[in-house]
Short mmCIF file of C-alpha atoms in Angstrom, two decimals:
data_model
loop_
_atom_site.label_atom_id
_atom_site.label_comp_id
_atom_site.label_asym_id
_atom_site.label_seq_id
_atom_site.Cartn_x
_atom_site.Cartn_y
_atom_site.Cartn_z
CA UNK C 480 89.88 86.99 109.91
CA UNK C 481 91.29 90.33 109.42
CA UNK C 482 94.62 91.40 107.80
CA UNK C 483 97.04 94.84 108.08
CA UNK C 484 94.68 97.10 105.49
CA UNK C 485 97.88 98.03 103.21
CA UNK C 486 97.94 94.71 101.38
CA UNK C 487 95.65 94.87 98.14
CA UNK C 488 92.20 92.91 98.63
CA UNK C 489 92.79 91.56 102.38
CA UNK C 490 89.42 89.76 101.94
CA UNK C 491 90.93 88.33 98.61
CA UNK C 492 94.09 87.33 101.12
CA UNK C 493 91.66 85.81 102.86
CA UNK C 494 89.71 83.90 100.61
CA UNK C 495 93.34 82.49 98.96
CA UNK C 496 94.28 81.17 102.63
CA UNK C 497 91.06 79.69 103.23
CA UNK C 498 90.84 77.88 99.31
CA UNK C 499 94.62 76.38 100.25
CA UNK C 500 93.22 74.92 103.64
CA UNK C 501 90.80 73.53 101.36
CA UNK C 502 93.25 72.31 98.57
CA UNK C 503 95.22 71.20 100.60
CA UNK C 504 94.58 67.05 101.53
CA UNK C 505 95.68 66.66 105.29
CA UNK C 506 96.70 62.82 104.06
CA UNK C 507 99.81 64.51 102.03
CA UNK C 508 102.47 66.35 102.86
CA UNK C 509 103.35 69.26 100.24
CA UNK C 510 107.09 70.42 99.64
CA UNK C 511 106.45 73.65 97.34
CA UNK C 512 110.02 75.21 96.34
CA UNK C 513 109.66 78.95 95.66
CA UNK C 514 112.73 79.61 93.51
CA UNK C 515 113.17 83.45 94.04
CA UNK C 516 114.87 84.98 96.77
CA UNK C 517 112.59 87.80 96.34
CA UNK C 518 109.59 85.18 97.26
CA UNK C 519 111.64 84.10 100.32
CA UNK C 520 112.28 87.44 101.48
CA UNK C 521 108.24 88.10 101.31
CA UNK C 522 107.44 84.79 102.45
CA UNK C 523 109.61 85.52 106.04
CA UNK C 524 108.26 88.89 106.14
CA UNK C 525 105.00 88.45 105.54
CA UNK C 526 104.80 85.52 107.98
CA UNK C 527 103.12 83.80 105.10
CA UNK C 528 104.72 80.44 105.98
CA UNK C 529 103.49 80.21 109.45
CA UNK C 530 99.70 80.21 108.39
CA UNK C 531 100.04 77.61 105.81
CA UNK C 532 98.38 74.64 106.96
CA UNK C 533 101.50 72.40 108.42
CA UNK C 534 101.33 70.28 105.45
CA UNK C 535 101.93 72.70 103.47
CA UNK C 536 105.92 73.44 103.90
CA UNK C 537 107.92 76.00 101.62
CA UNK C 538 111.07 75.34 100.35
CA UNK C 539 113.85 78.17 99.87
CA UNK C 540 115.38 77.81 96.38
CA UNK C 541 118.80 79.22 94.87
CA UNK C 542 117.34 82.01 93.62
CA UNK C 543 119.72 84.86 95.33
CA UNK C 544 122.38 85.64 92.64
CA UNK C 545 124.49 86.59 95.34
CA UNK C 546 124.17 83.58 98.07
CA UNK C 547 124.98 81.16 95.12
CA UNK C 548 128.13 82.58 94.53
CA UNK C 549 130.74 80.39 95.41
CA UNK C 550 133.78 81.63 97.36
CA UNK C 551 136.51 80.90 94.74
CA UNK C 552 134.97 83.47 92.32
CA UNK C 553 135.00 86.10 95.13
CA UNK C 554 138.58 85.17 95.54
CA UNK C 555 139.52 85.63 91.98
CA UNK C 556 137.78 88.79 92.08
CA UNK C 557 139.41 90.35 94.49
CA UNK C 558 143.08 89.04 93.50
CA UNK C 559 142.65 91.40 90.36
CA UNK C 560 141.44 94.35 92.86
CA UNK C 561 144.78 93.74 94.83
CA UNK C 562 146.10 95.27 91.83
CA UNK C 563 147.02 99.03 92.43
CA UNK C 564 145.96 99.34 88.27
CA UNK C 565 142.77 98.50 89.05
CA UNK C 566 139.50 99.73 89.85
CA UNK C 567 137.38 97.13 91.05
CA UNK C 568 133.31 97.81 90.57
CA UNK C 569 130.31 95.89 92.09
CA UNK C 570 127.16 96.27 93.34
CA UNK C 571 126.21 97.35 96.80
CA UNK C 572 125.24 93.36 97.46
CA UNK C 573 128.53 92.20 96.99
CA UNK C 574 130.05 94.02 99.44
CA UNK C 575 130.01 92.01 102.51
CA UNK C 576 129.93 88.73 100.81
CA UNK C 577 132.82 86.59 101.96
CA UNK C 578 135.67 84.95 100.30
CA UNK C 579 138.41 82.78 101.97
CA UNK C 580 140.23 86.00 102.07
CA UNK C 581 137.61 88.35 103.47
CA UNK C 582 134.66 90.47 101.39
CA UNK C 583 135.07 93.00 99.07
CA UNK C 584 134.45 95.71 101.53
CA UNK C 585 137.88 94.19 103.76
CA UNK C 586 139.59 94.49 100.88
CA UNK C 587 138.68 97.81 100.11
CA UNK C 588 139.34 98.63 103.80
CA UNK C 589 143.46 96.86 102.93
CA UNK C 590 143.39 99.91 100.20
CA UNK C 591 142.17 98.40 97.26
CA UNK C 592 140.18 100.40 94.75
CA UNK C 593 136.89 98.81 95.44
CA UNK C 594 133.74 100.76 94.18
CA UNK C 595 130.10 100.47 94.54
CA UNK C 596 128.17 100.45 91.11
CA UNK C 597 124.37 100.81 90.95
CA UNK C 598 124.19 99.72 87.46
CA UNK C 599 127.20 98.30 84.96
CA UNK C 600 126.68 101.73 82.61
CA UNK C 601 128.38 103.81 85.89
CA UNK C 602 131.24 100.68 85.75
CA UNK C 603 131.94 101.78 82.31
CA UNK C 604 131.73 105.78 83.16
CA UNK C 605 134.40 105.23 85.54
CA UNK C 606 136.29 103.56 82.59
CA UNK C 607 135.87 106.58 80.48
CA UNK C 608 136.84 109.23 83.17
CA UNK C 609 140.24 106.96 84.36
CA UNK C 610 141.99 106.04 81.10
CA UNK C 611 145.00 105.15 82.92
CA UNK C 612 143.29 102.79 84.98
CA UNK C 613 142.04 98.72 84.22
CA UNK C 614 138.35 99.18 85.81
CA UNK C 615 137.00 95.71 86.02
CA UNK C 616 132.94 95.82 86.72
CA UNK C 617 132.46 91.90 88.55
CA UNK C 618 128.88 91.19 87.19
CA UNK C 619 126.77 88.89 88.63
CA UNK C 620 122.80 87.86 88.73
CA UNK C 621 120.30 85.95 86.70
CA UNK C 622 118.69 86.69 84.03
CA UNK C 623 117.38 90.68 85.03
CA UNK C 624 121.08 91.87 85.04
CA UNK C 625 122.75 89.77 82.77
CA UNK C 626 120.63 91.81 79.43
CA UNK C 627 122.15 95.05 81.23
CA UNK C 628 126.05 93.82 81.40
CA UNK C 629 125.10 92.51 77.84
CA UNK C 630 124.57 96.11 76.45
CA UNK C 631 126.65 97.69 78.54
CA UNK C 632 129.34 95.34 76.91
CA UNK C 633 128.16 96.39 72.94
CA UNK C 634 128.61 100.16 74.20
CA UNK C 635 131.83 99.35 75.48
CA UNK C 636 132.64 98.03 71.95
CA UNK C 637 130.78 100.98 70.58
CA UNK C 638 132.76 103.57 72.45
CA UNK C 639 136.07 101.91 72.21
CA UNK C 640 136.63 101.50 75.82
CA UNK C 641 139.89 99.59 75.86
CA UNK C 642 140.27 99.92 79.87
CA UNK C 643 137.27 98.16 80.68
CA UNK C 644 136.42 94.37 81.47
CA UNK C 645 133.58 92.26 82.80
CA UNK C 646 134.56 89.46 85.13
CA UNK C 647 131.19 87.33 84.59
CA UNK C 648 129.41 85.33 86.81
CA UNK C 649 126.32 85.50 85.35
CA UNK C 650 124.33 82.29 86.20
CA UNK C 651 120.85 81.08 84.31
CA UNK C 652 117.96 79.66 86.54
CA UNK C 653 116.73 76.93 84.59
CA UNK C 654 119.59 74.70 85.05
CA UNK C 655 119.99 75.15 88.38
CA UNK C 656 116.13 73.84 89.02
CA UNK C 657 116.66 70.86 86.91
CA UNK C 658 119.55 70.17 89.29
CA UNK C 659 117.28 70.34 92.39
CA UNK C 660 114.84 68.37 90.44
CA UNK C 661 117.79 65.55 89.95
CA UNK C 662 119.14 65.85 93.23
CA UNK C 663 118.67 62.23 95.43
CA UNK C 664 117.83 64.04 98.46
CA UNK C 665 114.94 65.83 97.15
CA UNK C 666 111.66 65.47 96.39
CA UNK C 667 109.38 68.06 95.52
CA UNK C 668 105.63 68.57 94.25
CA UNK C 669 105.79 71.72 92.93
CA UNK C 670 107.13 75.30 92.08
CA UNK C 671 106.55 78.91 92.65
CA UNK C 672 108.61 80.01 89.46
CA UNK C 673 110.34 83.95 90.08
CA UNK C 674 108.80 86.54 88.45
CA UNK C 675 111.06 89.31 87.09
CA UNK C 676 113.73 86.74 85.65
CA UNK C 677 110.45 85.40 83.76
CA UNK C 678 110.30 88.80 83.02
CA UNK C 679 113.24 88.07 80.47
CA UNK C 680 112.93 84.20 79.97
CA UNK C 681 109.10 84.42 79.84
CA UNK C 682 107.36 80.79 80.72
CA UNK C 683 108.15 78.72 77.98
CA UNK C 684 111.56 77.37 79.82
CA UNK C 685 109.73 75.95 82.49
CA UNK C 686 107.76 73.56 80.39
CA UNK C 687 110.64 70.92 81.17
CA UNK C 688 109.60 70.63 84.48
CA UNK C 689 106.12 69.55 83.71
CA UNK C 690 106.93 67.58 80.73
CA UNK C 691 110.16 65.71 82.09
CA UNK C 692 109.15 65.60 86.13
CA UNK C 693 105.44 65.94 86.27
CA UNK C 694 105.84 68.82 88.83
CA UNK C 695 103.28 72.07 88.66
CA UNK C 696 104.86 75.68 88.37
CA UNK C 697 103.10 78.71 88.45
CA UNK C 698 105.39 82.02 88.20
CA UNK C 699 104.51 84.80 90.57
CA UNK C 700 104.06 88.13 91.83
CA UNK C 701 105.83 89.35 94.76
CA UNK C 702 102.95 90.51 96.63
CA UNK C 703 101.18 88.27 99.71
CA UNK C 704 98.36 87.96 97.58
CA UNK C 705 100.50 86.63 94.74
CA UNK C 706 102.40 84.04 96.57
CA UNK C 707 99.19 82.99 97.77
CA UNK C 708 97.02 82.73 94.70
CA UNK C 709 100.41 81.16 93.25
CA UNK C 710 100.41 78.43 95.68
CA UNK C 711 96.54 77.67 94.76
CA UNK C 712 97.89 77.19 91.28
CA UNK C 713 99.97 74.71 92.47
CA UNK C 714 97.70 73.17 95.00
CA UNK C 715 95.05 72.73 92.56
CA UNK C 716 97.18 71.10 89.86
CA UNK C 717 97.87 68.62 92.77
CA UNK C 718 94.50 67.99 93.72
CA UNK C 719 93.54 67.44 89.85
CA UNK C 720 96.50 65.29 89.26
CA UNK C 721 97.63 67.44 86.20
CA UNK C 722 101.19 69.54 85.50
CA UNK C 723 101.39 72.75 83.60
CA UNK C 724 103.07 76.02 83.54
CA UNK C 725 100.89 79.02 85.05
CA UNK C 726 101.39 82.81 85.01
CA UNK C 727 99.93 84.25 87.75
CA UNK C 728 102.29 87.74 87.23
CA UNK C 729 100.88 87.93 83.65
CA UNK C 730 100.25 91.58 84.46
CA UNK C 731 103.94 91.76 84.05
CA UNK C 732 104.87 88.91 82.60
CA UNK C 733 104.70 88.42 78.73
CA UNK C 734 104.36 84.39 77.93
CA UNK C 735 106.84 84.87 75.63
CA UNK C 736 109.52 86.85 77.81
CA UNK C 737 111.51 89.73 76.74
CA UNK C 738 112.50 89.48 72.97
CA UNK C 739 115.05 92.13 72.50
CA UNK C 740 116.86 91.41 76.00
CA UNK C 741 116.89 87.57 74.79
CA UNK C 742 118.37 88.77 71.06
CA UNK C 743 121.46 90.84 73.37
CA UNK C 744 121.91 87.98 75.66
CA UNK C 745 122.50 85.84 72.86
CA UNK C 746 124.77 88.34 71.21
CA UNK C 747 127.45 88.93 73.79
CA UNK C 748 126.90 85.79 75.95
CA UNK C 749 127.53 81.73 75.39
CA UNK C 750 126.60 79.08 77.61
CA UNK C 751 129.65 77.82 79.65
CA UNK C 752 130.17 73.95 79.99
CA UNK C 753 130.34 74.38 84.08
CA UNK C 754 129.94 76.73 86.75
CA UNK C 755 130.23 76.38 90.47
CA UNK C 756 127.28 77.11 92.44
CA UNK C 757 127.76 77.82 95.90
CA UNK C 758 126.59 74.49 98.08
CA UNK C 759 125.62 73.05 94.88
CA UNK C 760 128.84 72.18 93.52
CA UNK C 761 129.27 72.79 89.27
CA UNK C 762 126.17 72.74 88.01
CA UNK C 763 126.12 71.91 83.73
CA UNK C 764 125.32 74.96 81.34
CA UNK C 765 124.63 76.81 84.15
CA UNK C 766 126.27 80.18 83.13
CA UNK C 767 127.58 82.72 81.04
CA UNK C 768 130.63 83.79 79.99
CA UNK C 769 131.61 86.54 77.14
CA UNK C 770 131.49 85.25 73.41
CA UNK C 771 134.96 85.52 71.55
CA UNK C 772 134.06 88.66 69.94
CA UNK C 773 134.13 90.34 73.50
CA UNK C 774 137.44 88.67 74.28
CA UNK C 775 139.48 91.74 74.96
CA UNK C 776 136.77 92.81 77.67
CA UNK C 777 136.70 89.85 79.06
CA UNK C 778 139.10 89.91 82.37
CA UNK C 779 138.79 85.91 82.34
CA UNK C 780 140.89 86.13 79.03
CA UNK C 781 143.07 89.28 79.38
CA UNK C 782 143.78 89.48 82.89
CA UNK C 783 145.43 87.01 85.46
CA UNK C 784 142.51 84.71 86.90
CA UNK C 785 143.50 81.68 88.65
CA UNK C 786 140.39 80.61 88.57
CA UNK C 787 140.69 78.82 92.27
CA UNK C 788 138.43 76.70 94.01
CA UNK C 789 137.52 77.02 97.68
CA UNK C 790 135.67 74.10 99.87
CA UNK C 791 133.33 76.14 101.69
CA UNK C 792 133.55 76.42 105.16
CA UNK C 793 133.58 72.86 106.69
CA UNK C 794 130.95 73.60 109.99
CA UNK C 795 128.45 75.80 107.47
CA UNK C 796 125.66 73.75 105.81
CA UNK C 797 124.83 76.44 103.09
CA UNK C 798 124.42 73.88 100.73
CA UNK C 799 121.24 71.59 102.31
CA UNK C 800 120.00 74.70 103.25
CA UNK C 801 119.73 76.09 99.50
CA UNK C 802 118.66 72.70 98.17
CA UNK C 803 115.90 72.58 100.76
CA UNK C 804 117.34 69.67 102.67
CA UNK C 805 117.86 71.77 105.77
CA UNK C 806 115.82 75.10 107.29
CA UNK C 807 118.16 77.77 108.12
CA UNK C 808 117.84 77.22 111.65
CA UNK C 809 118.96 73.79 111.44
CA UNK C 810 122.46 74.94 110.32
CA UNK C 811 124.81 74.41 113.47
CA UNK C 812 125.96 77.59 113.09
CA UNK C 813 122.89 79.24 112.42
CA UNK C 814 122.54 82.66 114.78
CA UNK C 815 125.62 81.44 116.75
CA UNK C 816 128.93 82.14 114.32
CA UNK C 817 126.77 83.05 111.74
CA UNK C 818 125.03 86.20 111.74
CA UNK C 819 124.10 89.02 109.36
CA UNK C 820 126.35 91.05 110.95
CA UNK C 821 129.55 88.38 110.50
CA UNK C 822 128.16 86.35 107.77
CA UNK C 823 129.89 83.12 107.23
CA UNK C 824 128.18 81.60 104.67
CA UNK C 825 126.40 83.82 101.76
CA UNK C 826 122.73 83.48 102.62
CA UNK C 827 123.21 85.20 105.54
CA UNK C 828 124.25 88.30 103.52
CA UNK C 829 121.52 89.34 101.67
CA UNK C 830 117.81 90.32 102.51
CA UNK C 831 117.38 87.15 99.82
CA UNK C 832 119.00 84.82 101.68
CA UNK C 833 117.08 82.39 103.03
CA UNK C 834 119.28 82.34 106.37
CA UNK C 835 119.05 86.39 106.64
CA UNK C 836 115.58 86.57 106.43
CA UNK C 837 114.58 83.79 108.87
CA UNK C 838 117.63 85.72 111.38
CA UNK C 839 115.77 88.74 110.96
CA UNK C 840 111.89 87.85 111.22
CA UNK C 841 112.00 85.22 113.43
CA UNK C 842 109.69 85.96 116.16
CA UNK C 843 109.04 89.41 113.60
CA UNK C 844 105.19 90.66 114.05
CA UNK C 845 103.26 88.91 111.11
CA UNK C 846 102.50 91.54 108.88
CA UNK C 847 99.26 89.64 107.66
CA UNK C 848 97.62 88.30 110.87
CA UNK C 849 94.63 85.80 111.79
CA UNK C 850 92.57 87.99 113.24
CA UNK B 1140 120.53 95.12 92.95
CA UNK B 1141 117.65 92.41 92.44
CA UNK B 1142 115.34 94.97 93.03
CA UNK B 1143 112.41 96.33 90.96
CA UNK B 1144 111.80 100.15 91.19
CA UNK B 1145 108.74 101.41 89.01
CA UNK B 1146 110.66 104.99 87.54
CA UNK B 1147 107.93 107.23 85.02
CA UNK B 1148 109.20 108.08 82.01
CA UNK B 1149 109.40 112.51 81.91
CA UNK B 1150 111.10 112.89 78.79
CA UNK B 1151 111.57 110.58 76.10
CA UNK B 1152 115.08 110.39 74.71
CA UNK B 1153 116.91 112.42 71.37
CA UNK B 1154 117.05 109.73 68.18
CA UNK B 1155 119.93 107.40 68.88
CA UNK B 1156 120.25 107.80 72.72
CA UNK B 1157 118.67 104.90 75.03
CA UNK B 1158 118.68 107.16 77.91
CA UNK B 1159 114.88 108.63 78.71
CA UNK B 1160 114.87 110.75 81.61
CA UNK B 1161 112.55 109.28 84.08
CA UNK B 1162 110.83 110.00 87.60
CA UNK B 1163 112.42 107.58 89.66
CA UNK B 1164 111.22 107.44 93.86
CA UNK B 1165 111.28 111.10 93.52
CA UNK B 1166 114.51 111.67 91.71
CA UNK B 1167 115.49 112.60 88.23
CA UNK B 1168 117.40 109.90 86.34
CA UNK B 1169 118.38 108.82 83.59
CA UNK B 1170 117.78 105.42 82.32
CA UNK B 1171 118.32 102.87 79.30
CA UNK B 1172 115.33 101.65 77.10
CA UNK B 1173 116.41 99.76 74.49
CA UNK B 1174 115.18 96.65 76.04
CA UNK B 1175 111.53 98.03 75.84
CA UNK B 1176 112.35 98.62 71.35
CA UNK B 1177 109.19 96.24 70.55
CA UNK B 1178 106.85 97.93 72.83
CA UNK B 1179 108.85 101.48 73.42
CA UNK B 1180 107.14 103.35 76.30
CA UNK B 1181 105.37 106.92 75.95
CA UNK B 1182 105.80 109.80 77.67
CA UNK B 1183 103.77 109.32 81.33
CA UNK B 1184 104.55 105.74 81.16
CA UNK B 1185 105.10 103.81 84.02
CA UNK B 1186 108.44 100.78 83.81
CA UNK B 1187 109.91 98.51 85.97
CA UNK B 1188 113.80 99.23 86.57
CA UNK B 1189 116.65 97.03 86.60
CA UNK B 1190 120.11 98.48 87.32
CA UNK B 1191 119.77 100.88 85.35
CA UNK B 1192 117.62 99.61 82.95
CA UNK B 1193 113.51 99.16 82.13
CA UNK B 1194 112.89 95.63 81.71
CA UNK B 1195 109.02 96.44 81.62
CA UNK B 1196 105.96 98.12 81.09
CA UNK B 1197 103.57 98.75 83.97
CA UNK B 1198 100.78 100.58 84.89
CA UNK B 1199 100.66 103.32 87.12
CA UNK B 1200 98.54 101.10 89.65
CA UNK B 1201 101.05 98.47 89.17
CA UNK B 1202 103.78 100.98 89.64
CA UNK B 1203 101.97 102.24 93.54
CA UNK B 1204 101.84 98.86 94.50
CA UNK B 1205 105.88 97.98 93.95
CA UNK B 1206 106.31 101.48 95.63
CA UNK B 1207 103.98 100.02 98.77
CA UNK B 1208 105.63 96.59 98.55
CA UNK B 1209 108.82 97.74 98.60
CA UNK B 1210 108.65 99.40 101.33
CA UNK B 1211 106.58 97.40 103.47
CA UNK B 1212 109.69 95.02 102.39
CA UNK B 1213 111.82 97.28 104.37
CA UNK B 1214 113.82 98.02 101.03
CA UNK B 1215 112.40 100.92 100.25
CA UNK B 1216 115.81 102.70 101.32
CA UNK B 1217 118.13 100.72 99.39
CA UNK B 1218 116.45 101.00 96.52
CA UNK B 1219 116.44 105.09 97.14
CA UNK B 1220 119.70 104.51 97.15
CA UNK B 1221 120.11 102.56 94.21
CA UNK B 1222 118.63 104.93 92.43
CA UNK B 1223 120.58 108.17 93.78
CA UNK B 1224 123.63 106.00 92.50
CA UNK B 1225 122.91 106.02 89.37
CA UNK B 1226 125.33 107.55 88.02
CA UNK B 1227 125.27 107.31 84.17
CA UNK B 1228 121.75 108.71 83.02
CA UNK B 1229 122.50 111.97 85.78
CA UNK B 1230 123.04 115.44 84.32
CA UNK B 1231 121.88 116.45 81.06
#
């Protein structure tokens, strides 16, 4: 067996394939969520999936802050850019991510003031150079961007920016798994937890899903190698009938999370009672929004949000494809209406999507090869 | 934006300012710290960035290999751009 000689340790690649073959007990069938769309986008590229033993079967999570996003929010969004006041900020992902009304980048192309942002600190520069102007910076993303809006936020307050608001849709991953976990039309035996929002949360939230479901996590690298030795975590618990948390990306990783981008999370941000999750439906304590004392840079309270819904589109099946009920190519309108190039539904958007990176590696050269 | 780019920190920032300059894929740029206050990085040392901001500590091996996956990801060239966009930490 040989693999492409980039990849740290091939003969460690190796060795992790052959232990799963050997984990793995051909009188089961496995249903392993990885809950990153980081780990999809590897998984697809790396061909990892196809030399699993076909008992083994990966299933694409919600973890793409962007494909969860449901279309109402997009909507609201880009009501308040209509607004020849304001200037409307987002990051690059966002861009092509369609609302009933088209993406942020058709509106832009209509003449509103839509800008790309590479980080919410350039959302409130533009505040600070355009006085005259309501710049409103449309944050979304788990936990690794929401501790960014957080502090950009307290130097808003610090600086006195009156011009500037956040329009949150911050969402929290733990919630979101319990969901899957309660759904009826799932049934999983374990997790691949995502590393760089553990990053921030550390492992201690996942303990729920061993205590209250029985189901083995172990959170991971992003590497070939990692998923793999990841999935022997899991595999292993299996085989020895136990459940427990596992850091295999403790060389980034800290058990405990990230402290001080915890503390500023808490500061600025409280849990909101619902949230729409795209597919999903509303989804309990599954977000953030801006505590009071951030209420005048808050565009939910000082600017006009209808806060509409919007059925996704009736033929697209976005939803049992991010709960793992469907593969991407079972959608009907997989590769036929829906493509990266005219997205339909959000997970065809982003490299992260589980739809966009199945479109774009299916029949790809497996970068890690049986040799 | 969910990306990871490993930046080295060049110069560490003036008391009060979050912003340490850092080497970042090649380019000079600014970026915030104050998430890293129990553990606050050194000059030479290697982080993982966030829009804008370290989340964490790496090593420098650590750092090649998010480089090398990265790009065998095929993102290699939007995070070069996310970094050229940053717009806040540029110009001193």
């Amino acid at each position: 067996m040989k693999y492409v000689d980039e990849f740290r340790d091939p003969t460690m690649i190796a060795r992790a394939f052959e232990e799963i073959r050997t984990l793995a007990d051909p009188a089961r069938h496995y249903r392993i969520m990885e809950v990153c769309g980081g780990h999809t986008h590897a998984i697809f590229r790396f061909g990892l999936k196809d030399l699993l033993p076909p008992n083994v079967e990966l299933i694409h999570g919600p973890g793409c802050p962007v494909c969860v996003l449901p279309m109402g929010r997009i909507d609201d969004g880009l009501e308040l850019a209509g607004d020849p006041h304001v200037i409307f900020t987002a990051f690059g992902d966002m861009m092509r991510v369609p609302g009933s009304q088209g993406s942020p980048l058709e509106s832009k192309a209509r003449g509103a003031d839509v800008r790309i942002v590479y980080s919410p600190l350039d959302a409130l520069k533009i505040a600070e150079a355009n006085p005259d102007r309501q710049v409103v910076f449309f944050a979304i993303g788990f936990e690794t961007t929401a501790p960014s809006t957080a502090l950009t936020l307290l130097k808003a307050r610090a600086n006195r920016v009156r011009n500037f608001a956040v329009f949150c849709n911050h969402v929290t991953i733990i919630p979101a798994i319990r969901a899957i976990l309660d759904s009826p039309d799932m049934r999983l035996d374990g997790f691949i937890g995502p590393g760089h929002v553990s990053t921030v949360i550390g492992c201690r939230p996942y303990e729920f899903i061993v205590r209250d479901y029985g189901c083995p996590i172990a959170v991971s690298g992003f590497e070939p190698l990692d998923i793999l030795q990841s999935l022997v975590m899991v595999l292993r618990q299996l085989r020895d009938g136990i459940a427990k948390v596992e850091n295999q990306y403790a060389r980034v990783v800290p058990w405990e999370g990230n402290l001080a981008a915890l503390r500023v999370l808490a500061e600025v941000f409280e849990v909101r009672a619902h949230f729409e999750w795209r597919g999903m439906g509303f989804i309990s304590h599954s977000a953030l929004r801006l505590r009071g004392e951030f209420a005048e840079w808050d565009a939910e309270r000082t600017l006009p949000i209808r806060g509409v819904c919007v059925a996704d589109p009736k033929a697209a099946q976005c939803g049992e494809v991010l709960k793992g009920v469907l593969k991407p190519h079972q959608c009907k309108l997989f590769g036929k209406e829906c493509t990266p190039e005219q997205p339909i539904g959000a997970l065809m958007v982003s490299p992260e999507g589980a739809c966009a990176a199945h479109f774009k590696y299916r029949g790809a050269p497996q970068l890690v090869t049986l040799g | 934006m969910c990306l990871a780019i490993p930046a080295q920190i060049s110069r560490l920032p003036a008391d009060d300012d979050p912003l340490a300059t850092t080497d970042i894929m090649g380019v000079r740029r600014r970026v915030n710290i104050d998430l890293l206050d129990a553990d606050p990085p050194e000059l030479g040392d290697w982080v993982l960035v966030h829009v804008g901001f370290a989340l964490s500590k790496i090593s420098a091996e650590q750092a090649d290999e998010q480089l090398r996956l990265l790009s065998l990801l095929g993102e290699a060239s939007a995070a070069q751009e996310e970094v050229e966009g940053y717009d806040c930490g540029d110009g001193e």
